PDB file of C-alpha atoms in Angstrom:
ATOM      1  CA  MET A  11     100.736  58.650  63.982  1.00 52.00           C
ATOM      2  CA  ARG A  12      99.738  60.141  60.659  1.00 55.00           C
ATOM      3  CA  LYS A  13      96.544  59.407  58.744  1.00 66.00           C
ATOM      4  CA  ILE A  14      97.459  57.095  55.777  1.00 65.00           C
ATOM      5  CA  THR A  15      95.714  59.545  53.446  1.00 73.00           C
ATOM      6  CA  SER A  16      97.652  62.607  54.422  1.00 73.00           C
ATOM      7  CA  THR A  17     100.293  64.138  52.198  1.00 80.00           C
ATOM      8  CA  ASN A  18     102.881  63.806  55.088  1.00 73.00           C
ATOM      9  CA  TYR A  19     102.250  60.092  55.298  1.00 67.00           C
ATOM     10  CA  ILE A  20     102.493  59.580  51.472  1.00 73.00           C
ATOM     11  CA  ASN A  21     105.646  61.674  51.380  1.00 71.00           C
ATOM     12  CA  ALA A  22     107.163  59.760  54.184  1.00 67.00           C
ATOM     13  CA  GLN A  23     106.389  56.495  52.426  1.00 68.00           C
ATOM     14  CA  LYS A  24     108.099  57.725  49.230  1.00 71.00           C
ATOM     15  CA  LEU A  25     111.116  58.788  51.329  1.00 66.00           C
ATOM     16  CA  HIS A  26     111.331  55.441  53.082  1.00 63.00           C
ATOM     17  CA  GLY A  27     111.399  53.836  49.587  1.00 69.00           C
ATOM     18  CA  LEU A  28     114.368  55.885  48.521  1.00 72.00           C
ATOM     19  CA  CYS A  29     116.400  55.815  51.760  1.00 80.00           C
ATOM     20  CA  ASP A  30     116.611  52.915  54.134  1.00 82.00           C
ATOM     21  CA  ALA A  31     118.242  55.044  56.782  1.00 83.00           C
ATOM     22  CA  ALA A  32     115.268  57.388  56.798  1.00 79.00           C
ATOM     23  CA  TYR A  33     112.979  54.550  57.374  1.00 80.00           C
ATOM     24  CA  THR A  34     115.184  53.394  60.285  1.00 85.00           C
ATOM     25  CA  LEU A  35     115.174  56.917  61.774  1.00 83.00           C
ATOM     26  CA  SER A  36     111.453  57.255  61.455  1.00 81.00           C
ATOM     27  CA  GLN A  37     111.035  54.058  63.590  1.00 83.00           C
ATOM     28  CA  LEU A  38     113.013  55.621  66.301  1.00 86.00           C
ATOM     29  CA  SER A  39     111.610  59.157  65.920  1.00 84.00           C
ATOM     30  CA  GLY A  40     109.854  60.719  68.710  1.00 85.00           C
ATOM     31  CA  ARG A  41     111.238  62.331  71.715  1.00 88.00           C
ATOM     32  CA  TRP A  42     111.294  59.266  74.001  1.00 95.00           C
ATOM     33  CA  LYS A  43     111.201  56.251  71.803  1.00 95.00           C
ATOM     34  CA  LEU A  44     115.011  55.679  71.525  1.00 93.00           C
ATOM     35  CA  THR A  45     115.459  56.383  75.388  1.00 94.00           C
ATOM     36  CA  LEU A  46     112.634  53.765  75.986  1.00 96.00           C
ATOM     37  CA  LEU A  47     114.374  51.265  73.763  1.00 96.00           C
ATOM     38  CA  VAL A  48     117.784  51.881  75.588  1.00 94.00           C
ATOM     39  CA  LYS A  49     115.860  51.238  78.834  1.00 96.00           C
ATOM     40  CA  LEU A  50     114.481  48.090  77.555  1.00 97.00           C
ATOM     41  CA  ARG A  51     117.706  46.770  76.453  1.00 95.00           C
ATOM     42  CA  GLU A  52     118.262  46.160  80.181  1.00 94.00           C
ATOM     43  CA  GLY A  53     115.363  43.879  80.376  1.00 94.00           C
ATOM     44  CA  SER A  54     111.561  43.904  80.679  1.00 95.00           C
ATOM     45  CA  LYS A  55     110.140  46.780  82.820  1.00 96.00           C
ATOM     46  CA  ARG A  56     106.642  47.745  84.090  1.00 94.00           C
ATOM     47  CA  PHE A  57     105.034  51.052  83.143  1.00 94.00           C
ATOM     48  CA  SER A  58     105.697  52.432  86.659  1.00 93.00           C
ATOM     49  CA  GLU A  59     109.445  51.370  86.290  1.00 95.00           C
ATOM     50  CA  LEU A  60     109.741  53.275  83.062  1.00 96.00           C
ATOM     51  CA  LYS A  61     108.053  56.346  84.527  1.00 96.00           C
ATOM     52  CA  GLY A  62     110.155  56.183  87.654  1.00 96.00           C
ATOM     53  CA  GLU A  63     113.420  56.171  85.428  1.00 95.00           C
ATOM     54  CA  LEU A  64     112.200  58.928  83.112  1.00 95.00           C
ATOM     55  CA  PRO A  65     110.622  61.507  85.629  1.00 90.00           C
ATOM     56  CA  ALA A  66     110.446  64.186  82.973  1.00 93.00           C
ATOM     57  CA  ILE A  67     107.972  62.228  80.775  1.00 95.00           C
ATOM     58  CA  THR A  68     104.153  62.435  81.418  1.00 95.00           C
ATOM     59  CA  GLU A  69     102.098  59.204  81.863  1.00 95.00           C
ATOM     60  CA  ARG A  70     100.116  60.074  78.723  1.00 96.00           C
ATOM     61  CA  VAL A  71     103.162  60.590  76.546  1.00 96.00           C
ATOM     62  CA  LEU A  72     104.608  57.377  77.932  1.00 97.00           C
ATOM     63  CA  ALA A  73     101.655  55.439  77.077  1.00 96.00           C
ATOM     64  CA  LEU A  74     101.521  56.974  73.602  1.00 95.00           C
ATOM     65  CA  GLN A  75     105.163  56.234  72.880  1.00 96.00           C
ATOM     66  CA  LEU A  76     104.883  52.734  74.176  1.00 97.00           C
ATOM     67  CA  LYS A  77     101.774  52.125  72.037  1.00 96.00           C
ATOM     68  CA  GLU A  78     103.666  53.412  68.870  1.00 94.00           C
ATOM     69  CA  LEU A  79     106.667  51.162  69.678  1.00 96.00           C
ATOM     70  CA  GLU A  80     104.367  48.187  70.122  1.00 96.00           C
ATOM     71  CA  LYS A  81     102.546  49.008  66.932  1.00 93.00           C
ATOM     72  CA  SER A  82     105.787  49.239  64.939  1.00 93.00           C
ATOM     73  CA  GLY A  83     106.771  45.771  66.419  1.00 96.00           C
ATOM     74  CA  LEU A  84     109.843  46.986  68.303  1.00 96.00           C
ATOM     75  CA  ILE A  85     108.430  46.055  71.731  1.00 97.00           C
ATOM     76  CA  LEU A  86     106.034  43.472  73.161  1.00 97.00           C
ATOM     77  CA  LYS A  87     103.434  44.160  75.846  1.00 95.00           C
ATOM     78  CA  GLN A  88     103.002  41.134  78.194  1.00 91.00           C
ATOM     79  CA  GLU A  89     100.090  40.876  80.648  1.00 87.00           C
ATOM     80  CA  SER A  90     100.996  39.503  83.998  1.00 78.00           C
ATOM     81  CA  ILE A  91      99.437  36.250  84.916  1.00 77.00           C
ATOM     82  CA  LEU A  92      99.366  37.128  88.573  1.00 76.00           C
ATOM     83  CA  LYS A  93      97.346  40.350  88.372  1.00 66.00           C
ATOM     84  CA  LYS A  94      95.044  41.873  85.774  1.00 71.00           C
ATOM     85  CA  LYS A  95      96.031  45.171  84.335  1.00 76.00           C
ATOM     86  CA  LEU A  96      99.600  44.688  85.147  1.00 84.00           C
ATOM     87  CA  TYR A  97     101.783  44.828  82.115  1.00 90.00           C
ATOM     88  CA  THR A  98     105.435  44.617  81.250  1.00 94.00           C
ATOM     89  CA  TYR A  99     107.210  45.758  78.309  1.00 97.00           C
ATOM     90  CA  GLU A 100     110.156  44.180  76.562  1.00 97.00           C
ATOM     91  CA  LEU A 101     112.054  44.267  73.327  1.00 97.00           C
ATOM     92  CA  SER A 102     110.665  42.114  70.533  1.00 97.00           C
ATOM     93  CA  PRO A 103     113.048  40.152  68.362  1.00 97.00           C
ATOM     94  CA  LEU A 104     112.818  43.140  65.895  1.00 96.00           C
ATOM     95  CA  GLY A 105     113.617  45.577  68.644  1.00 96.00           C
ATOM     96  CA  LYS A 106     116.655  43.414  69.869  1.00 96.00           C
ATOM     97  CA  SER A 107     117.838  43.424  66.016  1.00 95.00           C
ATOM     98  CA  MET A 108     118.207  47.156  66.466  1.00 93.00           C
ATOM     99  CA  ASP A 109     120.892  46.782  69.238  1.00 93.00           C
ATOM    100  CA  GLN A 110     123.803  47.566  67.071  1.00 93.00           C
ATOM    101  CA  VAL A 111     122.078  50.554  65.553  1.00 92.00           C
ATOM    102  CA  ILE A 112     121.335  51.920  69.038  1.00 92.00           C
ATOM    103  CA  GLN A 113     124.840  51.277  70.303  1.00 92.00           C
ATOM    104  CA  SER A 114     126.331  53.019  67.232  1.00 92.00           C
ATOM    105  CA  LEU A 115     124.135  56.117  67.863  1.00 89.00           C
ATOM    106  CA  SER A 116     125.132  55.941  71.520  1.00 89.00           C
ATOM    107  CA  ASP A 117     128.764  55.751  70.779  1.00 91.00           C
ATOM    108  CA  TRP A 118     128.465  58.661  68.220  1.00 90.00           C
ATOM    109  CA  GLY A 119     126.650  60.842  70.797  1.00 89.00           C
ATOM    110  CA  LYS A 120     129.185  60.069  73.511  1.00 89.00           C
ATOM    111  CA  ILE A 121     132.060  61.453  71.183  1.00 89.00           C
ATOM    112  CA  ASN A 122     130.186  64.348  69.800  1.00 88.00           C
ATOM    113  CA  ASN A 123     127.829  65.521  72.606  1.00 84.00           C
ATOM    114  CA  LEU A 124     128.928  69.053  73.182  1.00 76.00           C
ATOM    115  CA  GLN A 125     126.396  69.572  75.990  1.00 72.00           C
ATOM    116  CA  ALA A 126     128.131  66.985  78.045  1.00 63.00           C
ATOM    117  CA  GLU A 127     131.234  69.313  78.155  1.00 63.00           C
ATOM    118  CA  LEU A 128     129.181  72.240  79.647  1.00 58.00           C
TER     119      LEU A 128
END
């Protein structure tokens, strides 16, 4: 996250005002955010489940990406009523509203991913 007084932040806000697609992509930007949203489309998951499904991500980065997604309103963090410090993550209504966008990006990637052919 950028400081709200930084030039980068101010320029991003101006860009978002000029291009709705740029705003949408900024909400999904980050190496793991889109992948996390795809995983959460399957249903709610605990931190350890997400970590297990994405072994290349570090716990620190996973925690940061989840925190940013929660701050942007795309996911919800729920505390378990059975145990303290046991949280699950799920798509918020706003996150669920991105389903068609995510599916379109996935479809495009399936057709155009040259790495898949290697």
